[in-house]
mmCIF file of C-alpha atoms in Angstrom:
data_model
loop_
_atom_site.group_PDB
_atom_site.id
_atom_site.type_symbol
_atom_site.label_atom_id
_atom_site.label_comp_id
_atom_site.label_asym_id
_atom_site.label_seq_id
_atom_site.Cartn_x
_atom_site.Cartn_y
_atom_site.Cartn_z
ATOM 1 C CA GLN A 1 -3.150 -58.395 45.213
ATOM 2 C CA SER A 2 -2.405 -56.045 48.136
ATOM 3 C CA GLN A 3 1.306 -56.770 47.607
ATOM 4 C CA GLN A 4 1.003 -55.747 43.963
ATOM 5 C CA LEU A 5 -0.848 -52.536 44.906
ATOM 6 C CA SER A 6 1.872 -51.681 47.440
ATOM 7 C CA LEU A 7 4.416 -52.252 44.671
ATOM 8 C CA ALA A 8 2.465 -49.841 42.421
ATOM 9 C CA ILE A 9 2.683 -47.114 45.096
ATOM 10 C CA GLU A 10 6.439 -47.755 45.446
ATOM 11 C CA LEU A 11 6.872 -47.562 41.660
ATOM 12 C CA ILE A 12 5.016 -44.234 41.541
ATOM 13 C CA GLN A 13 7.242 -42.806 44.297
ATOM 14 C CA GLU A 14 10.282 -44.110 42.405
ATOM 15 C CA GLY A 15 8.992 -42.529 39.191
ATOM 16 C CA LYS A 16 8.372 -39.166 40.879
ATOM 17 C CA GLN A 17 11.887 -39.248 42.345
ATOM 18 C CA SER A 18 13.408 -39.951 38.911
ATOM 19 C CA TYR A 19 11.219 -37.181 37.450
ATOM 20 C CA ASP A 20 12.459 -34.639 40.038
ATOM 21 C CA GLN A 21 16.046 -35.609 39.176
ATOM 22 C CA GLY A 22 15.415 -35.061 35.452
ATOM 23 C CA LYS A 23 15.691 -38.808 34.672
ATOM 24 C CA PHE A 24 12.542 -38.887 32.568
ATOM 25 C CA THR A 25 13.141 -42.199 30.733
ATOM 26 C CA ALA A 26 13.589 -44.012 34.070
ATOM 27 C CA ALA A 27 10.515 -42.201 35.435
ATOM 28 C CA ALA A 28 8.404 -43.328 32.459
ATOM 29 C CA SER A 29 9.535 -46.935 32.960
ATOM 30 C CA SER A 30 8.509 -46.990 36.663
ATOM 31 C CA ILE A 31 5.165 -45.254 36.080
ATOM 32 C CA LEU A 32 4.302 -47.572 33.159
ATOM 33 C CA GLU A 33 4.819 -50.606 35.431
ATOM 34 C CA ALA A 34 2.443 -49.062 37.988
ATOM 35 C CA VAL A 35 -0.156 -48.462 35.238
ATOM 36 C CA LYS A 36 -0.017 -52.179 34.316
ATOM 37 C CA ILE A 37 -0.532 -53.241 37.947
ATOM 38 C CA TYR A 38 -3.642 -51.034 38.289
ATOM 39 C CA GLN A 39 -4.930 -52.289 34.932
ATOM 40 C CA VAL A 40 -4.655 -55.957 36.018
ATOM 41 C CA ALA A 41 -6.241 -55.122 39.407
ATOM 42 C CA GLY A 42 -9.158 -53.398 37.647
ATOM 43 C CA GLN A 43 -8.558 -50.169 39.598
ATOM 44 C CA LYS A 44 -9.548 -47.792 36.838
ATOM 45 C CA LEU A 45 -9.314 -44.439 38.661
ATOM 46 C CA GLU A 46 -5.794 -45.203 39.919
ATOM 47 C CA GLN A 47 -4.886 -46.410 36.405
ATOM 48 C CA ILE A 48 -6.178 -43.128 34.898
ATOM 49 C CA GLN A 49 -4.314 -40.950 37.427
ATOM 50 C CA THR A 50 -1.095 -42.842 36.804
ATOM 51 C CA LEU A 51 -1.570 -42.661 33.017
ATOM 52 C CA SER A 52 -2.096 -38.907 33.328
ATOM 53 C CA LEU A 53 1.195 -38.644 35.217
ATOM 54 C CA LEU A 54 2.814 -40.712 32.442
ATOM 55 C CA SER A 55 1.564 -38.206 29.834
ATOM 56 C CA LEU A 56 3.410 -35.432 31.705
ATOM 57 C CA ILE A 57 6.638 -37.474 31.584
ATOM 58 C CA TYR A 58 6.195 -38.150 27.846
ATOM 59 C CA GLU A 59 5.744 -34.382 27.435
ATOM 60 C CA LYS A 60 9.119 -33.808 29.126
ATOM 61 C CA LEU A 61 10.624 -36.392 26.761
ATOM 62 C CA GLY A 62 9.150 -34.530 23.788
ATOM 63 C CA GLN A 63 7.171 -37.636 22.713
ATOM 64 C CA ARG A 64 4.091 -35.945 21.257
ATOM 65 C CA GLN A 65 2.325 -39.050 19.952
ATOM 66 C CA GLN A 66 2.620 -40.873 23.293
ATOM 67 C CA VAL A 67 1.301 -37.798 25.145
ATOM 68 C CA GLU A 68 -1.805 -37.643 22.980
ATOM 69 C CA GLU A 69 -2.418 -41.402 23.042
ATOM 70 C CA THR A 70 -2.061 -41.492 26.850
ATOM 71 C CA GLN A 71 -4.435 -38.547 27.318
ATOM 72 C CA SER A 72 -6.992 -40.162 24.972
ATOM 73 C CA SER A 73 -6.735 -43.414 26.967
ATOM 74 C CA CYS A 74 -7.447 -41.478 30.177
ATOM 75 C CA LEU A 75 -10.606 -39.907 28.733
ATOM 76 C CA SER A 76 -11.793 -43.229 27.225
ATOM 77 C CA LEU A 77 -11.297 -45.069 30.537
ATOM 78 C CA LEU A 78 -13.187 -42.345 32.428
ATOM 79 C CA LYS A 79 -16.316 -43.190 30.392
ATOM 80 C CA LYS A 80 -16.241 -46.672 31.973
ATOM 81 C CA VAL A 81 -16.149 -45.357 35.560
ATOM 82 C CA PRO A 82 -19.463 -44.738 37.392
ATOM 83 C CA ASP A 83 -20.260 -41.157 38.442
ATOM 84 C CA SER A 84 -18.802 -40.091 41.793
ATOM 85 C CA ASN A 85 -16.882 -37.207 43.332
ATOM 86 C CA ASP A 86 -13.651 -39.197 42.937
ATOM 87 C CA ARG A 87 -14.346 -39.696 39.231
ATOM 88 C CA ASP A 88 -15.002 -35.957 38.777
ATOM 89 C CA ARG A 89 -11.792 -35.072 40.662
ATOM 90 C CA VAL A 90 -9.673 -37.362 38.459
ATOM 91 C CA HIS A 91 -11.504 -36.132 35.332
ATOM 92 C CA ALA A 92 -10.670 -32.510 36.277
ATOM 93 C CA GLN A 93 -6.993 -33.410 36.840
ATOM 94 C CA VAL A 94 -6.821 -35.100 33.422
ATOM 95 C CA LEU A 95 -8.451 -32.057 31.767
ATOM 96 C CA ASN A 96 -6.066 -29.619 33.477
ATOM 97 C CA ARG A 97 -3.086 -31.565 32.199
ATOM 98 C CA LYS A 98 -4.593 -31.841 28.705
ATOM 99 C CA GLY A 99 -5.256 -28.078 28.625
ATOM 100 C CA ARG A 100 -1.638 -27.278 29.515
ATOM 101 C CA TRP A 101 -0.487 -29.651 26.751
ATOM 102 C CA GLN A 102 -2.813 -28.006 24.183
ATOM 103 C CA LEU A 103 -1.435 -24.583 25.109
ATOM 104 C CA SER A 104 2.176 -25.806 24.815
ATOM 105 C CA ARG A 105 1.332 -27.006 21.279
ATOM 106 C CA GLY A 106 -0.024 -23.533 20.387
ATOM 107 C CA ASP A 107 -3.737 -24.450 20.451
ATOM 108 C CA ALA A 108 -4.846 -21.749 22.910
ATOM 109 C CA LYS A 109 -8.568 -21.867 21.967
ATOM 110 C CA ALA A 110 -8.817 -25.599 22.689
ATOM 111 C CA ALA A 111 -6.798 -25.069 25.901
ATOM 112 C CA ILE A 112 -9.355 -22.507 27.145
ATOM 113 C CA ALA A 113 -12.306 -24.827 26.464
ATOM 114 C CA THR A 114 -10.544 -27.716 28.258
ATOM 115 C CA ALA A 115 -9.561 -25.559 31.246
ATOM 116 C CA GLN A 116 -13.131 -24.236 31.541
ATOM 117 C CA ARG A 117 -14.467 -27.809 31.707
ATOM 118 C CA ALA A 118 -11.910 -28.551 34.446
ATOM 119 C CA GLU A 119 -12.919 -25.393 36.350
ATOM 120 C CA SER A 120 -16.585 -26.386 36.168
ATOM 121 C CA LEU A 121 -15.807 -29.806 37.706
ATOM 122 C CA TYR A 122 -13.619 -28.272 40.441
ATOM 123 C CA THR A 123 -16.409 -25.772 41.235
ATOM 124 C CA GLN A 124 -18.921 -28.633 41.627
ATOM 125 C CA LEU A 125 -16.443 -30.376 43.951
ATOM 126 C CA ASP A 126 -15.843 -27.154 45.931
ATOM 127 C CA ASN A 127 -12.113 -27.667 45.270
ATOM 128 C CA SER A 128 -10.634 -24.133 45.300
ATOM 129 C CA THR A 129 -7.027 -25.282 44.680
ATOM 130 C CA GLY A 130 -7.926 -27.163 41.498
ATOM 131 C CA LYS A 131 -10.170 -24.303 40.382
ATOM 132 C CA ILE A 132 -7.281 -21.818 40.762
ATOM 133 C CA GLY A 133 -5.001 -24.072 38.676
ATOM 134 C CA SER A 134 -7.537 -24.226 35.841
ATOM 135 C CA GLN A 135 -8.088 -20.437 36.021
ATOM 136 C CA ILE A 136 -4.325 -19.807 35.736
ATOM 137 C CA ASN A 137 -4.306 -22.096 32.667
ATOM 138 C CA GLN A 138 -7.139 -20.039 31.145
ATOM 139 C CA ALA A 139 -5.384 -16.730 31.849
ATOM 140 C CA GLN A 140 -2.233 -18.042 30.178
ATOM 141 C CA ALA A 141 -4.209 -19.122 27.101
ATOM 142 C CA TRP A 142 -6.151 -15.814 26.862
ATOM 143 C CA GLN A 143 -2.821 -13.994 27.121
ATOM 144 C CA ALA A 144 -1.397 -16.158 24.301
ATOM 145 C CA LEU A 145 -4.370 -15.105 22.132
ATOM 146 C CA GLY A 146 -3.765 -11.411 22.938
ATOM 147 C CA PHE A 147 -6.791 -10.928 25.241
ATOM 148 C CA TYR A 148 -4.754 -9.197 27.948
ATOM 149 C CA ARG A 149 -7.682 -7.512 29.755
ATOM 150 C CA ARG A 150 -9.507 -10.816 30.131
ATOM 151 C CA ALA A 151 -6.331 -12.523 31.395
ATOM 152 C CA GLU A 152 -5.809 -9.636 33.844
ATOM 153 C CA ASN A 153 -9.345 -10.003 35.270
ATOM 154 C CA ILE A 154 -8.819 -13.724 35.858
ATOM 155 C CA LEU A 155 -5.423 -13.132 37.486
ATOM 156 C CA THR A 156 -6.808 -10.492 39.865
ATOM 157 C CA SER A 157 -9.496 -12.931 41.007
ATOM 158 C CA VAL A 158 -6.942 -15.774 41.356
ATOM 159 C CA GLU A 159 -4.644 -13.586 43.446
ATOM 160 C CA GLN A 160 -7.459 -12.831 45.911
ATOM 161 C CA GLU A 161 -8.422 -16.504 46.201
ATOM 162 C CA LEU A 162 -4.791 -17.560 46.779
ATOM 163 C CA ARG A 163 -4.468 -15.068 49.640
ATOM 164 C CA ALA A 164 -7.223 -16.926 51.514
ATOM 165 C CA GLN A 165 -5.482 -20.316 51.273
ATOM 166 C CA LYS A 166 -3.284 -21.907 53.932
ATOM 167 C CA PRO A 167 0.423 -22.404 53.087
ATOM 168 C CA SER A 168 0.970 -25.625 51.097
ATOM 169 C CA PRO A 169 3.135 -26.851 48.187
ATOM 170 C CA ILE A 170 0.136 -26.361 45.859
ATOM 171 C CA LYS A 171 -0.347 -22.752 47.011
ATOM 172 C CA ILE A 172 3.371 -22.129 46.428
ATOM 173 C CA SER A 173 3.304 -23.551 42.880
ATOM 174 C CA SER A 174 0.103 -21.568 42.106
ATOM 175 C CA LEU A 175 1.760 -18.328 43.283
ATOM 176 C CA GLN A 176 4.848 -19.212 41.255
ATOM 177 C CA ASN A 177 2.751 -19.834 38.122
ATOM 178 C CA LEU A 178 0.910 -16.558 38.714
ATOM 179 C CA GLY A 179 4.194 -14.660 39.162
ATOM 180 C CA ASN A 180 5.613 -16.103 35.937
ATOM 181 C CA LEU A 181 2.437 -15.317 34.020
ATOM 182 C CA LEU A 182 2.618 -11.681 35.212
ATOM 183 C CA ARG A 183 6.263 -11.589 34.073
ATOM 184 C CA GLN A 184 5.274 -12.808 30.590
ATOM 185 C CA LYS A 185 2.646 -10.061 30.580
ATOM 186 C CA GLY A 186 5.350 -7.495 31.383
ATOM 187 C CA ASP A 187 4.059 -6.644 34.883
ATOM 188 C CA LEU A 188 7.484 -7.176 36.465
ATOM 189 C CA LYS A 189 6.757 -5.339 39.726
ATOM 190 C CA ARG A 190 3.705 -7.437 40.630
ATOM 191 C CA SER A 191 5.454 -10.545 39.355
ATOM 192 C CA GLU A 192 8.377 -9.959 41.715
ATOM 193 C CA GLN A 193 6.082 -9.350 44.721
ATOM 194 C CA ILE A 194 4.208 -12.618 44.140
ATOM 195 C CA LEU A 195 7.347 -14.658 43.445
ATOM 196 C CA ALA A 196 8.929 -13.241 46.632
ATOM 197 C CA GLU A 197 5.823 -14.307 48.557
ATOM 198 C CA SER A 198 6.009 -17.840 47.138
ATOM 199 C CA LEU A 199 9.731 -17.959 48.042
ATOM 200 C CA THR A 200 8.986 -17.039 51.680
ATOM 201 C CA LEU A 201 6.360 -19.808 51.892
ATOM 202 C CA ALA A 202 8.720 -22.349 50.259
ATOM 203 C CA LYS A 203 11.445 -21.447 52.762
ATOM 204 C CA ASN A 204 8.992 -21.790 55.665
ATOM 205 C CA LEU A 205 8.086 -25.294 54.449
ATOM 206 C CA ASN A 206 11.754 -26.048 53.603
ATOM 207 C CA LEU A 207 11.018 -27.158 50.012
ATOM 208 C CA SER A 208 14.503 -27.124 48.419
ATOM 209 C CA ASN A 209 13.402 -27.921 44.869
ATOM 210 C CA GLU A 210 10.741 -25.198 44.872
ATOM 211 C CA ILE A 211 13.120 -22.670 46.486
ATOM 212 C CA SER A 212 15.723 -23.104 43.719
ATOM 213 C CA GLN A 213 13.064 -22.866 40.970
ATOM 214 C CA ILE A 214 11.589 -19.648 42.417
ATOM 215 C CA LEU A 215 15.073 -18.129 42.814
ATOM 216 C CA LEU A 216 15.603 -18.835 39.092
ATOM 217 C CA ASP A 217 12.305 -17.089 38.295
ATOM 218 C CA LEU A 218 13.241 -14.059 40.429
ATOM 219 C CA GLY A 219 16.584 -13.939 38.593
ATOM 220 C CA ASN A 220 14.765 -13.996 35.236
ATOM 221 C CA ASN A 221 12.628 -11.090 36.441
ATOM 222 C CA LYS A 222 15.719 -8.980 37.284
ATOM 223 C CA HIS A 223 17.361 -10.077 34.012
ATOM 224 C CA ASP A 224 14.342 -8.720 32.090
ATOM 225 C CA LEU A 225 14.638 -5.405 33.979
ATOM 226 C CA ALA A 226 18.368 -5.259 33.163
ATOM 227 C CA LEU A 227 17.666 -5.722 29.444
ATOM 228 C CA ILE A 228 14.857 -3.109 29.465
ATOM 229 C CA THR A 229 16.963 -0.452 31.250
ATOM 230 C CA SER A 230 19.949 -1.258 29.020
ATOM 231 C CA LYS A 231 17.811 -0.555 25.921
ATOM 232 C CA ILE A 232 16.941 2.914 27.200
ATOM 233 C CA GLN A 233 20.623 3.615 27.937
ATOM 234 C CA ASN A 234 20.207 3.690 31.725
ATOM 235 C CA GLU A 235 23.500 1.866 32.233
ATOM 236 C CA ASN A 236 23.851 2.427 36.005
ATOM 237 C CA GLN A 237 20.415 0.988 36.785
ATOM 238 C CA SER A 238 20.961 -1.810 34.293
ATOM 239 C CA ARG A 239 24.201 -2.773 36.068
ATOM 240 C CA VAL A 240 22.330 -2.975 39.407
ATOM 241 C CA TYR A 241 19.670 -5.266 37.902
ATOM 242 C CA TYR A 242 22.316 -7.486 36.301
ATOM 243 C CA GLN A 243 24.032 -7.859 39.696
ATOM 244 C CA GLN A 244 20.721 -8.719 41.367
ATOM 245 C CA ALA A 245 19.890 -11.288 38.658
ATOM 246 C CA LEU A 246 23.337 -12.845 39.012
ATOM 247 C CA LYS A 247 22.904 -13.123 42.778
ATOM 248 C CA TYR A 248 19.542 -14.897 42.397
ATOM 249 C CA TYR A 249 21.007 -17.325 39.842
ATOM 250 C CA GLN A 250 23.960 -18.091 42.139
ATOM 251 C CA GLN A 251 21.590 -18.711 45.055
ATOM 252 C CA ALA A 252 19.455 -20.974 42.836
ATOM 253 C CA GLN A 253 22.562 -22.951 41.857
ATOM 254 C CA HIS A 254 23.594 -23.444 45.508
ATOM 255 C CA ARG A 255 20.073 -24.388 46.677
ATOM 256 C CA ALA A 256 19.334 -26.739 43.752
ATOM 257 C CA THR A 257 19.280 -30.475 44.404
ATOM 258 C CA VAL A 258 18.954 -31.699 40.790
ATOM 259 C CA PRO A 259 21.455 -31.327 37.897
ATOM 260 C CA LEU A 260 18.854 -29.778 35.539
ATOM 261 C CA THR A 261 18.208 -26.781 37.835
ATOM 262 C CA ILE A 262 21.927 -26.330 38.586
ATOM 263 C CA ILE A 263 22.740 -26.190 34.852
ATOM 264 C CA LYS A 264 19.858 -23.762 34.154
ATOM 265 C CA ALA A 265 21.155 -21.451 36.901
ATOM 266 C CA GLN A 266 24.703 -21.661 35.536
ATOM 267 C CA LEU A 267 23.571 -21.075 31.937
ATOM 268 C CA ASN A 268 21.672 -17.968 33.032
ATOM 269 C CA GLN A 269 24.819 -16.710 34.784
ATOM 270 C CA LEU A 270 26.782 -17.379 31.600
ATOM 271 C CA SER A 271 24.275 -15.307 29.560
ATOM 272 C CA ILE A 272 24.776 -12.382 31.941
ATOM 273 C CA TYR A 273 28.568 -12.651 31.773
ATOM 274 C CA ILE A 274 28.357 -12.541 27.968
ATOM 275 C CA GLU A 275 25.853 -9.640 27.891
ATOM 276 C CA THR A 276 27.956 -7.604 30.363
ATOM 277 C CA LYS A 277 31.215 -8.536 28.584
ATOM 278 C CA GLN A 278 32.663 -10.326 31.652
ATOM 279 C CA LEU A 279 34.198 -12.942 29.369
ATOM 280 C CA SER A 280 36.791 -14.289 31.820
ATOM 281 C CA SER A 281 34.015 -15.058 34.354
ATOM 282 C CA GLY A 282 32.063 -16.703 31.540
ATOM 283 C CA LYS A 283 35.001 -18.922 30.595
ATOM 284 C CA ASN A 284 35.396 -19.985 34.245
ATOM 285 C CA ILE A 285 31.858 -21.390 34.412
ATOM 286 C CA ILE A 286 31.688 -23.245 31.089
ATOM 287 C CA TRP A 287 33.762 -26.241 32.232
ATOM 288 C CA SER A 288 31.411 -26.865 35.147
ATOM 289 C CA ILE A 289 28.381 -26.680 32.791
ATOM 290 C CA SER A 290 30.070 -29.028 30.307
ATOM 291 C CA GLU A 291 30.762 -31.580 33.039
ATOM 292 C CA LYS A 292 27.172 -31.519 34.335
ATOM 293 C CA LEU A 293 25.690 -31.803 30.819
ATOM 294 C CA SER A 294 27.024 -35.358 30.638
ATOM 295 C CA GLN A 295 24.822 -36.263 33.643
ATOM 296 C CA LEU A 296 21.597 -35.214 31.882
ATOM 297 C CA ALA A 297 19.357 -37.955 30.516
ATOM 298 C CA PRO A 298 17.774 -37.300 27.084
ATOM 299 C CA SER A 299 14.710 -35.039 27.333
ATOM 300 C CA ARG A 300 13.303 -32.105 25.377
ATOM 301 C CA GLU A 301 14.554 -29.740 28.085
ATOM 302 C CA SER A 302 18.094 -31.151 28.086
ATOM 303 C CA ILE A 303 18.231 -30.856 24.265
ATOM 304 C CA TYR A 304 17.348 -27.133 24.415
ATOM 305 C CA ILE A 305 19.858 -26.656 27.257
ATOM 306 C CA ARG A 306 22.608 -28.108 25.032
ATOM 307 C CA ILE A 307 21.601 -25.845 22.142
ATOM 308 C CA ASN A 308 21.529 -22.784 24.434
ATOM 309 C CA PHE A 309 24.980 -23.705 25.762
ATOM 310 C CA ALA A 310 26.370 -24.093 22.227
ATOM 311 C CA GLN A 311 24.946 -20.685 21.223
ATOM 312 C CA ASN A 312 26.657 -19.072 24.227
ATOM 313 C CA LEU A 313 29.944 -20.818 23.435
ATOM 314 C CA MET A 314 29.865 -19.400 19.899
ATOM 315 C CA GLN A 315 30.013 -15.908 21.416
ATOM 316 C CA LEU A 316 32.855 -16.844 23.783
ATOM 317 C CA GLU A 317 35.183 -18.376 21.181
ATOM 318 C CA SER A 318 35.610 -21.304 23.543
ATOM 319 C CA GLU A 319 37.944 -24.277 23.136
ATOM 320 C CA LEU A 320 35.034 -26.654 23.878
ATOM 321 C CA ASP A 321 33.796 -28.756 20.967
ATOM 322 C CA ILE A 322 30.549 -26.965 19.984
ATOM 323 C CA VAL A 323 29.861 -29.380 17.103
ATOM 324 C CA SER A 324 30.033 -32.345 19.496
ATOM 325 C CA ILE A 325 27.555 -30.667 21.919
ATOM 326 C CA LEU A 326 25.090 -30.018 19.079
ATOM 327 C CA ASN A 327 25.557 -33.528 17.648
ATOM 328 C CA THR A 328 24.586 -34.956 21.057
ATOM 329 C CA ALA A 329 21.486 -32.717 21.038
ATOM 330 C CA ILE A 330 20.602 -34.031 17.538
ATOM 331 C CA GLU A 331 21.164 -37.668 18.605
ATOM 332 C CA HIS A 332 18.911 -37.185 21.660
ATOM 333 C CA ALA A 333 16.220 -35.530 19.519
ATOM 334 C CA GLU A 334 16.359 -38.463 17.060
ATOM 335 C CA TYR A 335 16.163 -40.938 19.960
ATOM 336 C CA LEU A 336 13.058 -39.147 21.304
ATOM 337 C CA HIS A 337 11.587 -38.635 17.779
ATOM 338 C CA ASP A 338 11.384 -34.902 18.552
ATOM 339 C CA LEU A 339 11.495 -33.347 15.077
ATOM 340 C CA ARG A 340 11.097 -29.761 16.269
ATOM 341 C CA ALA A 341 14.076 -29.975 18.649
ATOM 342 C CA GLU A 342 16.132 -31.815 16.004
ATOM 343 C CA SER A 343 15.406 -29.111 13.421
ATOM 344 C CA TYR A 344 16.408 -26.373 15.904
ATOM 345 C CA ALA A 345 19.674 -28.160 16.751
ATOM 346 C CA LEU A 346 20.470 -28.669 13.038
ATOM 347 C CA GLY A 347 19.733 -24.979 12.372
ATOM 348 C CA THR A 348 22.140 -23.941 15.157
ATOM 349 C CA LEU A 349 24.791 -26.327 13.805
ATOM 350 C CA GLY A 350 24.515 -24.639 10.415
ATOM 351 C CA GLN A 351 25.249 -21.165 11.817
#
């Protein structure tokens, strides 16, 4: 049995590696095998944790039914586990993931209730990191419902708690989430300060994947500022922000270790070239994007990337086959049974 359990750990590592590389179908396959091993061994908590990870992968694949079934299985299995701190910790993790899923589906009220249950468990466990994660989820949901003051109060408290924590990957991702939430709220100055702080920590810990993601976020922040200043006809300042955004996106592309992040960084550069009418620069980058697209496994994210690319190409009058790019997006959406993504791709094709 110990051999089988060692194999389960190897499969989880394998699955996480595939996940980081954007190979979500391969990741799901590895994680599912690990779930079966824990099920046979009767190790319920490990089975639940691994199932919860599987629900995240199904989410990336756009497989709504599997996400909900997997999350329900987690909560049903938890009822069969005796009370303990470990059970509460796993329960809180499952709830946090469920809350994020509910919010992504537009059910902000349910997401708040779920995140509050998770926060309560993390508070009992004296787990400040988990508590911060569930508070960020609540702030995001309150913001989605239009309760900006309430979201602001939560974020101020979260920011203070994060300051007290030692540097760690979890602290970095919490700061990154906080920075992005402030950007959505329109507080671009505070957002930039917090994202810059998370970038410094990621560089100190030499976390390449996190560094490239945060650089993308900082680029998005400058891109927003460029669009805002452009609207009020402050062209000189807008040009400066566009240049800063472009620089962040180029840095993100060079630091990225996975095709998905590289393509996102390149697509964002392409958007800037189109918005600033640098069409020759835009045409130079599209062949590289097209080549990398072929490396992407089917996932909800890769479908939307293809659609975004096609929309940009329409503005460039490119020689690339836009219909073929959108047809691939539609095929992938059909394969994943993702009706929303398929409908969006079909709508773009009809333009």
